[in-house]
Coordinates of C-alpha atoms in Angstrom, one line a residue:
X1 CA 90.7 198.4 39.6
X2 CA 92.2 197.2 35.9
X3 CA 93.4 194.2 35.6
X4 CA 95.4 193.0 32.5
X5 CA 96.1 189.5 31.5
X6 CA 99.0 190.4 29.3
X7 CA 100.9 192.9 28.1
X8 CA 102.0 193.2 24.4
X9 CA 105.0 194.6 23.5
X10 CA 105.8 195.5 19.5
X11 CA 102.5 193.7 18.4
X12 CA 99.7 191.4 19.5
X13 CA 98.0 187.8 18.3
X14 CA 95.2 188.6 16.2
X15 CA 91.9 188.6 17.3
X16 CA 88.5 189.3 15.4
X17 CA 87.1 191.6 18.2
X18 CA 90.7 193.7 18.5
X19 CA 90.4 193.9 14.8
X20 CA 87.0 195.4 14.7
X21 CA 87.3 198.0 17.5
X22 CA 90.6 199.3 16.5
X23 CA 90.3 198.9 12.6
X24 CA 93.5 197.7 11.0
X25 CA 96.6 196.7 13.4
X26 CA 100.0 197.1 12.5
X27 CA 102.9 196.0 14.7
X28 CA 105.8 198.0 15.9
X29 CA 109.1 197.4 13.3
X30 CA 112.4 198.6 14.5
X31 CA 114.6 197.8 17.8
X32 CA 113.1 197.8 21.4
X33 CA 116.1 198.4 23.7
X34 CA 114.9 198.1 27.3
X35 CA 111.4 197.8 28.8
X36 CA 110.6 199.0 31.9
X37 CA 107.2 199.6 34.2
X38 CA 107.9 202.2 36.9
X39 CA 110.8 201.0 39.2
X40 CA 110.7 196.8 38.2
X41 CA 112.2 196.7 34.3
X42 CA 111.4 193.7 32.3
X43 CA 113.7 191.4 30.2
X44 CA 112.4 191.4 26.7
X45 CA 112.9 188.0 25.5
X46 CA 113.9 185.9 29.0
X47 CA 110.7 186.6 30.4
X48 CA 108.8 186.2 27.3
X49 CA 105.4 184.2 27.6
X50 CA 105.6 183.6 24.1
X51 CA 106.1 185.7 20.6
X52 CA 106.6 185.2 16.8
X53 CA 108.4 187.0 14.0
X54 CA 111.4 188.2 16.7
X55 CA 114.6 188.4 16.0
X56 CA 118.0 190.0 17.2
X57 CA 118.4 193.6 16.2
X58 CA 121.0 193.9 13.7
X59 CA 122.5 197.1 15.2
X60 CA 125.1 197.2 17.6
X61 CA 123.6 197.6 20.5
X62 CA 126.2 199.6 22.5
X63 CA 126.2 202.1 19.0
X64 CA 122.7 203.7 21.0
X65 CA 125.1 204.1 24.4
X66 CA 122.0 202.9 26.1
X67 CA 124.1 202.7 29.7
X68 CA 123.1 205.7 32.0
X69 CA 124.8 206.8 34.9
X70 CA 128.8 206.5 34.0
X71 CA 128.4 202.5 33.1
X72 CA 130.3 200.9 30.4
X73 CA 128.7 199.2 27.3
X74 CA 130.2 195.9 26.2
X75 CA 129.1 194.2 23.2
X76 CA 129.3 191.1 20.7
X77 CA 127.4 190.3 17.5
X78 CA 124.7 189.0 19.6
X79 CA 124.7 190.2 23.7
X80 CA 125.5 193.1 25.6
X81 CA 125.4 194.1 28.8
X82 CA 126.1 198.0 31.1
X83 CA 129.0 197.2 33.3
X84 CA 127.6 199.6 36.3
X85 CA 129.7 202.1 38.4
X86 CA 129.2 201.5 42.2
X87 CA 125.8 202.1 43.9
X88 CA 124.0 202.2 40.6
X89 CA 122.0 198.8 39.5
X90 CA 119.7 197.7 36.7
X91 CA 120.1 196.0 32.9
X92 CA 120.9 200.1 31.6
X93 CA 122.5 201.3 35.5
X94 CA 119.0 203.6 35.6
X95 CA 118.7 202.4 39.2
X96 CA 119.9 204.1 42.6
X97 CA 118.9 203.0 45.9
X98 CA 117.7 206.2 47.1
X99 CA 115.4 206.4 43.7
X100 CA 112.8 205.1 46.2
X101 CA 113.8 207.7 48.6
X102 CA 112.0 205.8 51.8
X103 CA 113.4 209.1 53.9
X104 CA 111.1 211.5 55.8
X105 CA 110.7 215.0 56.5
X106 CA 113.1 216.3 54.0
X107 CA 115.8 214.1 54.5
X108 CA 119.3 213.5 52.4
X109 CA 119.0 210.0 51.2
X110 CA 122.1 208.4 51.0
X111 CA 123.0 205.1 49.0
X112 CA 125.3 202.7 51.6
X113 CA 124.9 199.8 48.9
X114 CA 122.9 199.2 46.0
X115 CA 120.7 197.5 48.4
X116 CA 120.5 200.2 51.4
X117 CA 120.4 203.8 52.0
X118 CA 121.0 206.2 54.8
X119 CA 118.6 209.2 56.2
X120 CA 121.1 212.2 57.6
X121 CA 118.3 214.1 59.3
X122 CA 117.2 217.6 58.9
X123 CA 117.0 219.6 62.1
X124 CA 114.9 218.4 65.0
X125 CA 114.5 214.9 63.6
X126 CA 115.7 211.7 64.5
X127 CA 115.9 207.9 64.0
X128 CA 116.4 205.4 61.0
X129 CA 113.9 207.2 58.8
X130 CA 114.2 210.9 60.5
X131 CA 110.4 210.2 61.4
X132 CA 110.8 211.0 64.9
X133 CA 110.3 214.8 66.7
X134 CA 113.1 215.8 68.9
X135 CA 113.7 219.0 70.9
X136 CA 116.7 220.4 70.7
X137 CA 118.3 222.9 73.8
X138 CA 122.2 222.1 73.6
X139 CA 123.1 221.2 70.1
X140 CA 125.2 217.8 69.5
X141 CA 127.1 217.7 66.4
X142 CA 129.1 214.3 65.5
X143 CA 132.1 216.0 62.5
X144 CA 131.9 214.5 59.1
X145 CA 130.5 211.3 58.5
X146 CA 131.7 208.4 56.5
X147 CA 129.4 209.3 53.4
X148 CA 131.0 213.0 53.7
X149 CA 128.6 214.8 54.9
X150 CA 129.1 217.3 58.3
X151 CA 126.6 218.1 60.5
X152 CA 125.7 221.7 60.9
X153 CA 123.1 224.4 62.1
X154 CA 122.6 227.5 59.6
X155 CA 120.9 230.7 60.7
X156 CA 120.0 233.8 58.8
X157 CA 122.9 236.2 58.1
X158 CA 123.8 238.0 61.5
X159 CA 122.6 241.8 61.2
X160 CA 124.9 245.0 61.1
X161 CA 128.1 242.8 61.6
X162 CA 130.2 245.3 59.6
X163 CA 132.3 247.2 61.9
X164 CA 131.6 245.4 65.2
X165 CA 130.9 242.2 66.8
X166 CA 131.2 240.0 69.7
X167 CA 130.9 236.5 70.5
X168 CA 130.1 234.0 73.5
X169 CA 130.3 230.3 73.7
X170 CA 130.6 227.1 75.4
X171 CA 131.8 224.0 74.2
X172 CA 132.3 220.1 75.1
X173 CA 134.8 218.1 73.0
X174 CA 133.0 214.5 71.9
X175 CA 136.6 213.2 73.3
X176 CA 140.2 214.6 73.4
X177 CA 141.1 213.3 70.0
X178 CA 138.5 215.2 68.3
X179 CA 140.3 218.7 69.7
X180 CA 143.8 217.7 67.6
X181 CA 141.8 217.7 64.3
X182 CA 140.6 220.3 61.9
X183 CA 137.4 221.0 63.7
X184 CA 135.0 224.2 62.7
X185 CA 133.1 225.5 65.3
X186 CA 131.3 228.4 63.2
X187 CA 131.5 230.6 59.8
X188 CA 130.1 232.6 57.7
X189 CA 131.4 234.5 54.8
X190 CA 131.7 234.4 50.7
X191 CA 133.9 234.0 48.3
X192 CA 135.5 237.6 46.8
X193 CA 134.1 238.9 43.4
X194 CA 136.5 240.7 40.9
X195 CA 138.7 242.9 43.1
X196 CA 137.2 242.4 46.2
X197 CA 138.8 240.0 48.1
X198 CA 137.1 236.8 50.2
X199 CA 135.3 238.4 53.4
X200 CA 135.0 235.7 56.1
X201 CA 134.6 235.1 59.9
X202 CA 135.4 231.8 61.7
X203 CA 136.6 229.6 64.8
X204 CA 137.7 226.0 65.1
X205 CA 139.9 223.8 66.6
X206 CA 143.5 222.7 65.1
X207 CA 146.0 221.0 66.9
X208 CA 144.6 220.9 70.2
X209 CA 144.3 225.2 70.0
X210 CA 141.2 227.6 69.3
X211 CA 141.7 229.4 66.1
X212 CA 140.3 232.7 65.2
X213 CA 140.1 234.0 61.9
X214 CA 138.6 236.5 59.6
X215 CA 138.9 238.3 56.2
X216 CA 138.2 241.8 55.9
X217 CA 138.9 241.5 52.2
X218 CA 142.7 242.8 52.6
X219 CA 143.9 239.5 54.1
X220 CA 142.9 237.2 56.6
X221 CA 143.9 237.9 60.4
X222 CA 144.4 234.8 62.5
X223 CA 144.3 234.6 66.7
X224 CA 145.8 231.1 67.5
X225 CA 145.1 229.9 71.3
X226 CA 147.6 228.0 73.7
X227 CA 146.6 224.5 73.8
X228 CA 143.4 223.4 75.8
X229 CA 143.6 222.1 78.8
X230 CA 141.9 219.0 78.1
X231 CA 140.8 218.1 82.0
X232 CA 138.4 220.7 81.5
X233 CA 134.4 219.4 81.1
X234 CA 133.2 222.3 78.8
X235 CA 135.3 225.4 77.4
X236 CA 134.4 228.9 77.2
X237 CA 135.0 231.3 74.5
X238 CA 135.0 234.9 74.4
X239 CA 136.1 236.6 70.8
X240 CA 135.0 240.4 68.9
X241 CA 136.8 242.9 66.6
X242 CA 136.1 246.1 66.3
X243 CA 136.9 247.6 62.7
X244 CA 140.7 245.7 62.3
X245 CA 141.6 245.2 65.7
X246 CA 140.5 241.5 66.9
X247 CA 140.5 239.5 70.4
X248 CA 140.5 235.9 71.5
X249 CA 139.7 234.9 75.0
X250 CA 139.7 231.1 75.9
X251 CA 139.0 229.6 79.4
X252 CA 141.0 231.5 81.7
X253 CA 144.1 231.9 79.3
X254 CA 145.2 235.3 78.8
X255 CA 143.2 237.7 76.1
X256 CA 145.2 237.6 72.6
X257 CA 145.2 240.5 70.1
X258 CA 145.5 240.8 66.2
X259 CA 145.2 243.6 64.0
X260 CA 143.7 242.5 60.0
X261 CA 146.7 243.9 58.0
X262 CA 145.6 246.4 54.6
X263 CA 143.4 249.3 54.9
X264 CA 140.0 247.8 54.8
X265 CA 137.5 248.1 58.2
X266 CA 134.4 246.1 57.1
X267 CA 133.4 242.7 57.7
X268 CA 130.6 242.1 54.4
X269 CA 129.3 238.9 54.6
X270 CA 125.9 237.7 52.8
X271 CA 125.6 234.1 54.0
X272 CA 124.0 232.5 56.3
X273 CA 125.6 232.0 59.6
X274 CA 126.9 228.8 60.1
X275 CA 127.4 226.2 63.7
X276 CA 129.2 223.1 63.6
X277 CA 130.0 222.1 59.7
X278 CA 128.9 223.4 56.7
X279 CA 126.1 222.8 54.1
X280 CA 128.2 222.4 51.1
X281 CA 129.6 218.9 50.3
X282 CA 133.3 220.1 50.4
X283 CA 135.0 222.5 52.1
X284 CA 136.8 223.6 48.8
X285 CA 133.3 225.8 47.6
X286 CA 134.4 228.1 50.6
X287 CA 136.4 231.4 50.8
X288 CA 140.0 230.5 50.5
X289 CA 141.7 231.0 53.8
X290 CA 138.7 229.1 55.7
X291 CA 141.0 225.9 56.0
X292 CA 139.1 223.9 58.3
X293 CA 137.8 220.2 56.7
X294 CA 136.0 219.1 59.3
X295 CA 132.9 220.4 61.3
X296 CA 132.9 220.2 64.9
X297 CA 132.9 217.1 67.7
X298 CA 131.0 217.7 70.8
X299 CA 128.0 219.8 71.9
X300 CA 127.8 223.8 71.8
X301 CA 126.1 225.9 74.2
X302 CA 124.9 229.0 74.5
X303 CA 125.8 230.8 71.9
X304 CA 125.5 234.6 71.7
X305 CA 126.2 237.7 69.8
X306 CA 126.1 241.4 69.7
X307 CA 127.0 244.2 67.4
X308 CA 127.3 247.0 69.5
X309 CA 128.8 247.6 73.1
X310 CA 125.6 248.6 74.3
X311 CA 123.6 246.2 72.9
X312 CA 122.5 242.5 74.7
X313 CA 124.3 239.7 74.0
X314 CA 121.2 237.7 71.9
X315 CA 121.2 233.9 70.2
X316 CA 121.6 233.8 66.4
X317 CA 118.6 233.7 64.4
X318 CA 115.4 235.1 63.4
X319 CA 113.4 234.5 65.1
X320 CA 116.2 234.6 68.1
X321 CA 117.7 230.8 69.0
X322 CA 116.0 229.4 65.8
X323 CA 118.2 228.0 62.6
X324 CA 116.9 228.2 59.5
X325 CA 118.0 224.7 58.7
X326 CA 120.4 221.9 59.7
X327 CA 121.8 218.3 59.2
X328 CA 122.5 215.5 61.7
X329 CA 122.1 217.2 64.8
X330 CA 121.5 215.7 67.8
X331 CA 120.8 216.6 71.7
X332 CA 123.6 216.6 73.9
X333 CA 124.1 213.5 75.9
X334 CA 121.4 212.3 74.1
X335 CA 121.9 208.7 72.0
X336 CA 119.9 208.1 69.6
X337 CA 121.4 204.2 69.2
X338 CA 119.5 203.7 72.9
X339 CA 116.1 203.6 70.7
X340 CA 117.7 201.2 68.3
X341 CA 118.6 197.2 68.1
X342 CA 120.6 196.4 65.2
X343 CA 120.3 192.1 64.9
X344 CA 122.3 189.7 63.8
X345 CA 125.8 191.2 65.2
X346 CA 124.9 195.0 63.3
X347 CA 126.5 197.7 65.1
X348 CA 124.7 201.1 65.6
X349 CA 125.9 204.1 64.9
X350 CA 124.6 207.3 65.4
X351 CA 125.3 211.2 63.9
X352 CA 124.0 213.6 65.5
X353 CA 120.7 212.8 65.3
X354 CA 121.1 210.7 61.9
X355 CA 121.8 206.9 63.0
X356 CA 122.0 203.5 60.9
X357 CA 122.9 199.9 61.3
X358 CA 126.4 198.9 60.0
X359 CA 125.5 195.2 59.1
X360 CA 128.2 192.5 59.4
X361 CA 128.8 190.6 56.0
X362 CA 125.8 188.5 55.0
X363 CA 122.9 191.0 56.3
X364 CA 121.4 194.1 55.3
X365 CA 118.3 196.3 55.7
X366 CA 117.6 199.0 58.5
X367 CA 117.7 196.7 61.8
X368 CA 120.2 193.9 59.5
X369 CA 117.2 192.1 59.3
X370 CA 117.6 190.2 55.7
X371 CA 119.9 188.3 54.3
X372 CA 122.0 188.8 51.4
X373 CA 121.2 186.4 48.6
X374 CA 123.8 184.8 46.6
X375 CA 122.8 186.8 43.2
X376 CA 123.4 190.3 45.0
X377 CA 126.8 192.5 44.4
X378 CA 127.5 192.4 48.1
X379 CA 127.7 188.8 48.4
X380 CA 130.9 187.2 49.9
X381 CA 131.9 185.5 47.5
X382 CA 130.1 187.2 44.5
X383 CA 128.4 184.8 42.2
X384 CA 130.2 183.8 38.9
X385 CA 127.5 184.3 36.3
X386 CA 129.0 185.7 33.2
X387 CA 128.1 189.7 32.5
X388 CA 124.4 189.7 30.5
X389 CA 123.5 186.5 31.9
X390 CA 120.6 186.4 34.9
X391 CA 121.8 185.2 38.5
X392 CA 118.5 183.0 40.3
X393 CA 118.9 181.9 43.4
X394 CA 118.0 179.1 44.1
X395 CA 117.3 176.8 47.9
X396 CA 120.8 175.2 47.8
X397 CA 123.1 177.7 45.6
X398 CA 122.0 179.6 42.0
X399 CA 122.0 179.1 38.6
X400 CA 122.5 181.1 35.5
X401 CA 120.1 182.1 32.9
X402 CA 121.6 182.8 29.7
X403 CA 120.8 185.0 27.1
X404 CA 120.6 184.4 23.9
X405 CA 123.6 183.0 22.4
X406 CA 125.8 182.2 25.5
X407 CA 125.7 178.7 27.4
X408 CA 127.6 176.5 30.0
X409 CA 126.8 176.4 33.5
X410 CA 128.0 179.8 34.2
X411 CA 127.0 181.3 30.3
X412 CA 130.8 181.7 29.9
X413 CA 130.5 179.8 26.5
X414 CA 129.4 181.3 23.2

């Protein structure tokens, strides 16, 4: 261990044995803008101990654009402060919460407030910090959450899908509503390069209907179901194409027909082979055509595929039934809220297998454990401390430390 009594910045006191070892000193001339020590940054001259021969740098400050992250640099001839875009923190905005990423096992960390952040979990994790193992037989996916994210499996590209295919499925809506949306059950497919044109295979829900669709790269040929009969517990799908000619069964409806129009046979698609949402962000990166914004509501079950008549019907995947990847995903009829106690009126919710505590006004942290203190953004009502002055709280309310050159209760007075 090193321990330091104090830490010099720009110079230090003289001392006889300094001089000696390190021959002749000379201290730092110039402008220090920020100063920081891994994740805690220090203010230069409010936290001072002590100094000599320091004074205010005669260069505008905002003229070095020292705010990061989008924020906005105001200035007069003697403060300045970064006025910070949301969920970014910190004297220069270099702060985010998920900086500290406290997610496991590969994870997307994302920021809820400057304060909290959220784990969407990767496939076959669960719980607040996706720490926890969790078999998965029957695939749960819970659409696109709040943060914008959908849930979703990927597996690797499905084999010698060119000229013929054919798919089974089962599938149980999260609840009736969730069937009158723009749902995506599963894709896969590229945007077109030069001439060729986008080549793409999907299903979803729209309106209450099944809709099949796919792009040969000659135009897009759509099979739109009658509407499901919502009484029923789980639905079963039955869809193929063979060169241009395409078929939809669902449930016991009658078999509908489409034929791709242009001249083209071949279905060539590179991508992986997507189940529930997508991994992109936004649904805008995909082929145009693929017009579904949301990914799916419910659980899916056992899905199959073949690319030949005489072939067996196998799960996606290599190895077979495995994805290569995936985000919120939980086990059907599964909750993963039932493991968790948000306090302090917090109510759970859960993503798949991604869940969080949404904290009533006043609390935060993972279980809404800690309070909000009076000097942080998301206090109701926010303190009135002037920008570049420091909010303290303090037992019975907060005060306001200036910086140089400002004063009054709130520092609202030059």
């Amino acid at each position: 261990q090193i321990t330091f009594g104090s830490i010099f910045l720009g110079n230090v006191p003289f001392h006889e044995e300094v001089h000696r070892c390190a021959g002749q000193i000379h201290g730092y001339k110039g402008c220090v803008r920020d100063f920081q020590i891994n994740y805690k940054e220090l203010f230069i001259i409010e936290e001072a101990l002590g100094g000599r021969n320091v004074e205010n740098c005669n260069v505008p400050m905002c003229d070095y654009h020292p705010c990061r992250n989008g924020g906005t640099c105001t200035s007069d001839a003697e403060n300045w402060f970064c006025e910070c875009p949301k969920l970014y923190s910190g004297k220069l905005c270099q702060f985010a919460t998920c900086d500290g990423n406290p997610c496991g096992n590969g994870a997307t960390c994302f920021p809820k407030s400057r304060q909290d952040a959220v784990c969407l979990c990767p496939y076959g994790r669960s719980g607040i910090l996706c720490n926890d193992a969790i078999n998965i037989s029957q695939p749960s996916f819970s659409g696109t959450d709040v943060f914008g994210y959908t849930s979703f499996l990927a597996y690797s590209t499905i084999p010698n899908i060119t000229f013929y295919y054919e798919f089974r499925l089962k599938f149980q809506l999260a609840n009736h509503h969730s069937a009158l949306q723009d749902n995506l059950i599963f894709f896969t497919g590229q945007k077109g390069q030069g001439l060729n044109g986008d080549d793409f295979l999907e299903l979803g829900l729209r309106n209450g209907r099944v809709v099949y669709s796919y792009n040969l790269g000659s135009g897009a040929a759509t099979i739109i179901s009658k509407p499901l009969d919502l009484t029923l517990n789980i639905h079963v799908i039955h869809l193929g194409r063979h060169l241009r000619k395409g078929w939809l069964k669902v449930d016991d409806q009658k078999t509908k027909t489409v034929t791709s129009p242009g001249r083209l046979v071949g279905l060539n698609v590179f991508s992986q082979f997507y189940l529930g949402g997508y991994r992109e962000y936004t649904p805008e990166l995909l082929p145009k055509g693929s017009g579904f914004k949301n990914g799916f509501q419910g659980c899916i079950f056992d899905i199959q595929v073949r690319t030949s008549m005489n072939q067996e019907f196998k799960s996606p995947g290599t190895p077979e039934g495995h994805p290569n990847s995936g985000r919120s995903v939980g086990q059907c009829k599964d909750s993963p809220c039932s493991l968790i106690k948000c306090r302090n009126g917090g109510k759970c919710i859960e993503r798949g297998s991604s869940v969080y505590c949404d904290c009533l006004t006043g609390w935060k942290g993972a279980f809404c454990t800690e309070t909000v203190s009076v000097c942080e953004p998301e206090h109701d009502p926010p303190h009135l401390c002037k920008q570049g002055s420091t909010c303290v709280p303090l037992p019975n309310g907060y005060t306001c430390h200036c910086p140089l050159g400002r004063t009054g209760t709130y520092c609202e007075q030059g």
